CSV table of C-alpha atoms and ligand atoms in Angstrom, one decimal:
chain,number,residue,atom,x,y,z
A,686,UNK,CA,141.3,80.8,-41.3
A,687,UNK,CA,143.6,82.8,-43.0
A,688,UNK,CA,142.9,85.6,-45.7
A,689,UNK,CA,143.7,82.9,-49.0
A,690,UNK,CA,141.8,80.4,-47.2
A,691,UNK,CA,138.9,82.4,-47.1
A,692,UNK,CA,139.5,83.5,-50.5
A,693,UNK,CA,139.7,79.6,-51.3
A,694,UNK,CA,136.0,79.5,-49.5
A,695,UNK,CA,134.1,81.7,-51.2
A,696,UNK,CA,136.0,81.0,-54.8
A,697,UNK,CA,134.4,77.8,-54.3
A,698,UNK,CA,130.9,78.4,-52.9
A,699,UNK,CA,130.3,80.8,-55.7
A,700,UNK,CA,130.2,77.5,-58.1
A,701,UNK,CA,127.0,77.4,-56.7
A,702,UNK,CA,126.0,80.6,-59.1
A,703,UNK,CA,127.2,78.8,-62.0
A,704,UNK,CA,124.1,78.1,-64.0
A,705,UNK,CA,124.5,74.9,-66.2
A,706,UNK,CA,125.8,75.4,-70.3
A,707,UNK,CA,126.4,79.4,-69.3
A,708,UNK,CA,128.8,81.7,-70.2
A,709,UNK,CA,129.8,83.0,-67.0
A,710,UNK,CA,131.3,86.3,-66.6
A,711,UNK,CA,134.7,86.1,-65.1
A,712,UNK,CA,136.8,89.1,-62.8
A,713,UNK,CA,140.3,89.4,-62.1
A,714,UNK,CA,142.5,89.3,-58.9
A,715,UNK,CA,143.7,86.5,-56.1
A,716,UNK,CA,140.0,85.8,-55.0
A,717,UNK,CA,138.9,85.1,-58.8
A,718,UNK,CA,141.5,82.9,-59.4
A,719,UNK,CA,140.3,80.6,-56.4
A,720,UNK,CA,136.6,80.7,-58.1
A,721,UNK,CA,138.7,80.3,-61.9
A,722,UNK,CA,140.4,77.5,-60.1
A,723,UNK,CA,137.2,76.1,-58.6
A,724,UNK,CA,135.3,76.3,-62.3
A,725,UNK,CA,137.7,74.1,-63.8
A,726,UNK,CA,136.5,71.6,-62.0
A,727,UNK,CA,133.0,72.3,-63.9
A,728,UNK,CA,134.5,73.0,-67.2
A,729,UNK,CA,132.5,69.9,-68.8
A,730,UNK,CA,129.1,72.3,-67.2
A,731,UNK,CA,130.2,75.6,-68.9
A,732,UNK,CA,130.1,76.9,-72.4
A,733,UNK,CA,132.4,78.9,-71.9
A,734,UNK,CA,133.4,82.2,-70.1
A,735,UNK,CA,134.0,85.7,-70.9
A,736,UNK,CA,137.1,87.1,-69.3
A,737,UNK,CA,138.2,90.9,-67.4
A,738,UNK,CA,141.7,90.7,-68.3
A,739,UNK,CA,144.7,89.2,-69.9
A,740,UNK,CA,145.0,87.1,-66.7
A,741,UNK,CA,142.1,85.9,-66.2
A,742,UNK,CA,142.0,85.1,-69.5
A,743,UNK,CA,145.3,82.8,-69.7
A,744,UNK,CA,144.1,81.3,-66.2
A,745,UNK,CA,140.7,79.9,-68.0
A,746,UNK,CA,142.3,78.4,-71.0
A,747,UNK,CA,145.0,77.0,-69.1
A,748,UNK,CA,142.0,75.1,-67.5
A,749,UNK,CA,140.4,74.2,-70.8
A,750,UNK,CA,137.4,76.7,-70.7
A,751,UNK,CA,136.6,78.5,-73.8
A,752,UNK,CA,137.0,82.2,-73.7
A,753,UNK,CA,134.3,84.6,-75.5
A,754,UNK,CA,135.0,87.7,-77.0
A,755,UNK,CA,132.9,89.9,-74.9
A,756,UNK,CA,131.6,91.9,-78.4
A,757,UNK,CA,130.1,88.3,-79.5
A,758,UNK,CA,128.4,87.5,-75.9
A,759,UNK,CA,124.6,89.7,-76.0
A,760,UNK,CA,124.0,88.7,-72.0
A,761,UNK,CA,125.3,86.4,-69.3
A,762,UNK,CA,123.7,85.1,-66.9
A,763,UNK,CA,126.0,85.8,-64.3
A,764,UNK,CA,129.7,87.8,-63.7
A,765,UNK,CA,131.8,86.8,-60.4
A,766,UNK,CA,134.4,89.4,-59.5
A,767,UNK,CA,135.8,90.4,-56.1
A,768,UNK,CA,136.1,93.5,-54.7
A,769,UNK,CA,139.1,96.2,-53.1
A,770,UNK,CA,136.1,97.3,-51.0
A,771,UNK,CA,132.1,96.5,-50.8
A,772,UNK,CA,129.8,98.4,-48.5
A,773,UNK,CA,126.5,97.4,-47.2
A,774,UNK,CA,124.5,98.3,-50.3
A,775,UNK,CA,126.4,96.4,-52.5
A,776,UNK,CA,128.7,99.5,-54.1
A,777,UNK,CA,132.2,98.5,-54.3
A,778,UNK,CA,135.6,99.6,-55.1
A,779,UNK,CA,137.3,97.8,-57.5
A,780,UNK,CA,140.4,98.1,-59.7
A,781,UNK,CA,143.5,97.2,-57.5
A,782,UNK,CA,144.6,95.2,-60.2
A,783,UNK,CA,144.0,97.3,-62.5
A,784,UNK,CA,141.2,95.8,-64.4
A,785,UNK,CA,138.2,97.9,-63.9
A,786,UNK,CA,137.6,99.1,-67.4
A,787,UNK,CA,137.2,95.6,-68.6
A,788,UNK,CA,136.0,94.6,-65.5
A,789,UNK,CA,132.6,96.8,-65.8
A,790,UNK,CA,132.2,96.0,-69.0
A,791,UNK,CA,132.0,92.2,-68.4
A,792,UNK,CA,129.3,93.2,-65.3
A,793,UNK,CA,127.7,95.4,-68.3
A,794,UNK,CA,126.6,92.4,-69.6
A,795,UNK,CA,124.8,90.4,-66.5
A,796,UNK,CA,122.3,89.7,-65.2
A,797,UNK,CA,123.3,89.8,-61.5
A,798,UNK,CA,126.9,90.6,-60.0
A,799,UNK,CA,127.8,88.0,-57.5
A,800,UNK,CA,130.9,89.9,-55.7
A,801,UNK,CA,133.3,87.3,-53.9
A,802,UNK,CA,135.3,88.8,-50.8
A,803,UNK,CA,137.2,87.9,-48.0
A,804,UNK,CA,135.7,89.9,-44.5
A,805,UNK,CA,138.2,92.6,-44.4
A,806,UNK,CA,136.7,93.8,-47.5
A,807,UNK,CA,133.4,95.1,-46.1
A,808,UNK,CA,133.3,98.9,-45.2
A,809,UNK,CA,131.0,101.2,-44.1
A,810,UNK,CA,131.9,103.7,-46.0
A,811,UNK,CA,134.5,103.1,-48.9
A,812,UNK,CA,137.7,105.6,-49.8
A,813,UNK,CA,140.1,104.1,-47.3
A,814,UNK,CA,141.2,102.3,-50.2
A,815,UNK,CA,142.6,104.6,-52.7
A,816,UNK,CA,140.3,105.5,-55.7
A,817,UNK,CA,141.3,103.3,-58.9
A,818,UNK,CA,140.7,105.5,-61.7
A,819,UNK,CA,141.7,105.0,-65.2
A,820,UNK,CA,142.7,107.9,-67.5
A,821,UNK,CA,143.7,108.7,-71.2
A,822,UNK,CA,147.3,109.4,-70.7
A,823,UNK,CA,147.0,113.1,-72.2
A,824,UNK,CA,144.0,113.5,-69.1
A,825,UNK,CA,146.1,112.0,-66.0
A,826,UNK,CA,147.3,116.3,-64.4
A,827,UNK,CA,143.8,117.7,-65.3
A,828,UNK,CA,142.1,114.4,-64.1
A,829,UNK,CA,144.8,113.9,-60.7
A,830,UNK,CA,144.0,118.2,-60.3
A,831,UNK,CA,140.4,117.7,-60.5
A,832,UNK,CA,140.6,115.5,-57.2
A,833,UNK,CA,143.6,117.4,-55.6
A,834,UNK,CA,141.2,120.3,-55.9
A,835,UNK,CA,138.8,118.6,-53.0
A,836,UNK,CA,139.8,119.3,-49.4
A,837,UNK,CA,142.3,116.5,-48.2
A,838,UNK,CA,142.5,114.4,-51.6
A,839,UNK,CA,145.3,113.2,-53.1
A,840,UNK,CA,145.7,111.4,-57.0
A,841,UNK,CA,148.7,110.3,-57.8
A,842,UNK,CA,149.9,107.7,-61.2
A,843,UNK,CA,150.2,104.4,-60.2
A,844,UNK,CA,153.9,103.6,-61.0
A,845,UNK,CA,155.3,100.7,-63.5
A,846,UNK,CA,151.5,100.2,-64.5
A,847,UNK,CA,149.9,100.3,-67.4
A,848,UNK,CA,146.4,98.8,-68.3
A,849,UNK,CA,145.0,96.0,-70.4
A,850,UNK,CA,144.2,99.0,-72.7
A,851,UNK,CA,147.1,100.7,-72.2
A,852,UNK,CA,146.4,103.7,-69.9
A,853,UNK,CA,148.1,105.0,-66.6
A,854,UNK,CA,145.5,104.8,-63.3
A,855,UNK,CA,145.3,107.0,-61.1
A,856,UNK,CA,145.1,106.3,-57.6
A,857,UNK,CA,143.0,108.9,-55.2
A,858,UNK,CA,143.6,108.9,-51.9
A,859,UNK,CA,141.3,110.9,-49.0
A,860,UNK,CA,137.8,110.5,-50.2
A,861,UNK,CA,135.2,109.6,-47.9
A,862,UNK,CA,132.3,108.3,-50.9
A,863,UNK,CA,128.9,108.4,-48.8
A,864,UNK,CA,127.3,108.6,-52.2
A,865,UNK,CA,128.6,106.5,-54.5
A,866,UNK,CA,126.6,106.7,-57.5
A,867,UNK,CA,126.4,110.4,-57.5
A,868,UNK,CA,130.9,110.3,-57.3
A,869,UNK,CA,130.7,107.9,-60.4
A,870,UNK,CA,128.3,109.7,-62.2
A,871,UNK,CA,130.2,113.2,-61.5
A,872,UNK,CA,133.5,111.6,-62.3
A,873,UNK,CA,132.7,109.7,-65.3
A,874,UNK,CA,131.8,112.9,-67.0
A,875,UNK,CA,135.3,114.4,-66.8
A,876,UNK,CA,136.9,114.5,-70.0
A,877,UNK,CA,139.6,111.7,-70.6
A,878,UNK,CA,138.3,109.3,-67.5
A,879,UNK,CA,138.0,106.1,-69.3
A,880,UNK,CA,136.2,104.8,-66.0
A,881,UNK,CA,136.1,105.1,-62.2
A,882,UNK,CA,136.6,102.1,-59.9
A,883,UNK,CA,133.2,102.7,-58.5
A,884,UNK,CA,130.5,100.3,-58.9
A,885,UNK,CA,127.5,101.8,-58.2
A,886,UNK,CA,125.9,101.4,-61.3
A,887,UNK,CA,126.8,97.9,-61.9
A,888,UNK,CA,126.5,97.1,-57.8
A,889,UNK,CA,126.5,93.7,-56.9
A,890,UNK,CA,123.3,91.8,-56.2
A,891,UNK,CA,124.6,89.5,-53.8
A,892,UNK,CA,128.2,89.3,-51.9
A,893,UNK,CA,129.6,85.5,-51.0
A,894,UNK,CA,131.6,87.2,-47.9
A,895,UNK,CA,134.6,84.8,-46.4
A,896,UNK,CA,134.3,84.9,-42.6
A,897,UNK,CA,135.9,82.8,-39.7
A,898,UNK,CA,132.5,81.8,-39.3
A,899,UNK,CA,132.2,80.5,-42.8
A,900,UNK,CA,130.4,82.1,-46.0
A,901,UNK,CA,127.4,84.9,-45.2
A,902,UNK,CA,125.5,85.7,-48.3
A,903,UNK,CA,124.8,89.8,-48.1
A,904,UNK,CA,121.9,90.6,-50.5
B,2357,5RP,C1,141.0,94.0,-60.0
B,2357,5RP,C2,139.9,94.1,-59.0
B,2357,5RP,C3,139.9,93.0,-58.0
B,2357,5RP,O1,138.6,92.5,-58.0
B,2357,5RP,C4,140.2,93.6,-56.6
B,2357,5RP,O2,141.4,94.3,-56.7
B,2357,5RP,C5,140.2,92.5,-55.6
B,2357,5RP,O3,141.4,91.7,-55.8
B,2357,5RP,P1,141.8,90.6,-54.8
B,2357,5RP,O4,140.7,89.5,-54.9
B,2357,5RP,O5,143.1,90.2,-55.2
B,2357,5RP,O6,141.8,91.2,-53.4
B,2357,5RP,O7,139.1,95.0,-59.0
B,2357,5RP,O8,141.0,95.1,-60.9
């Protein structure tokens, strides 16, 4: 299979975390739309959703599902997002696209993270794929020093993007994270990160992995 059809896969199986007349918590990127795609065909089962980005966002209502505001939601049940990495205890890497703030925010409000991911997403240790991190723009030098300041780490601005929010990310290259809730709690403490693309914190509880053997569920 190839790497959208395995995307297509687990889009679909997560359905099957989808409890009947929830709110569902909805991520951002090319495996998400597969699962947006795949909940339109349940949109008659849903109240509704509560969206990650602008994207995600237009996607669902193109498909007739209501979108919350997340500041009227209390809890969801349930928040399906995929992952730039995902390691064996359930930390990830997220924010290739950008949406991380948003992103954890939305995963704030679950009850359990289901993480949706093709097989070349699971590491054993993340940082080969550079560091999302999303900054005030007054912070990006301190923050990008802060990181150049570790041996063999590089942060450099993402070019041409901006966030739902409207910040710059920084993208940090060279980090091997063996701890990842001690990075995000060290780096979310530095003055003008709005957040870190580490989810440590907000970890998912169970991972719909696309393989050529078909879906493993990591828990
Ligand atoms: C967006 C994200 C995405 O979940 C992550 O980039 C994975 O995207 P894709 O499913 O396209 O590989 O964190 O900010």
């Amino acid at each position: 299979m190839t790497q959208d059809q395995l995307k297509a896969v687990v889009g679909q199986a997560a359905l099957a975390y989808v409890p009947e007349g929830a709110i569902v918590g909805v991520g951002t990127g090319s495996t998400v739309n597969c699962f947006i795609d795949a909940l339109g065909t349940m949109r008659d089962h849903i109240r509704g959703a509560v969206s990650s980005s602008i994207r995600s966002t237009e996607r669902l209502q193109a498909l007739g599902i209501e979108v919350f505001d997340a500041a009227d939601v209390d809890r969801i049940p349930v928040y399906i997002d995929g992952a730039d990495e995902i390691d064996h205890g359930g930390h990830m890497i997220k924010g290739g696209g950008a949406a991380l703030t948003r992103e954890k925010i939305v995963a704030d409000l679950a009850e359990r993270f289901v993480c949706i991911a093709d097989a070349s997403k699971l590491v054993d240790v993340m940082g080969t794929f550079p560091l999302p991190v999303e900054v005030i723009p007054m912070a990006a030098a301190q923050v990008a020093r802060r990181f150049n300041a570790m041996p063999g780490v590089q942060a450099t601005v993402r070019a041409g993007v901006t966030t739902d929010n409207g910040n710059p990310i920084l993208d940090v290259r060279g980090l091997k994270i063996t701890d990842p809730l001690a990075m995000e709690t060290e780096v979310n403490q530095w003055p003008g990160v709005v957040c870190v693309g580490i989810f440590a914190r907000h970890k998912a509880a169970v991972c719909l992995l696309g393989t050529a053997e078909g879906v493993k569920t990591l828990t």
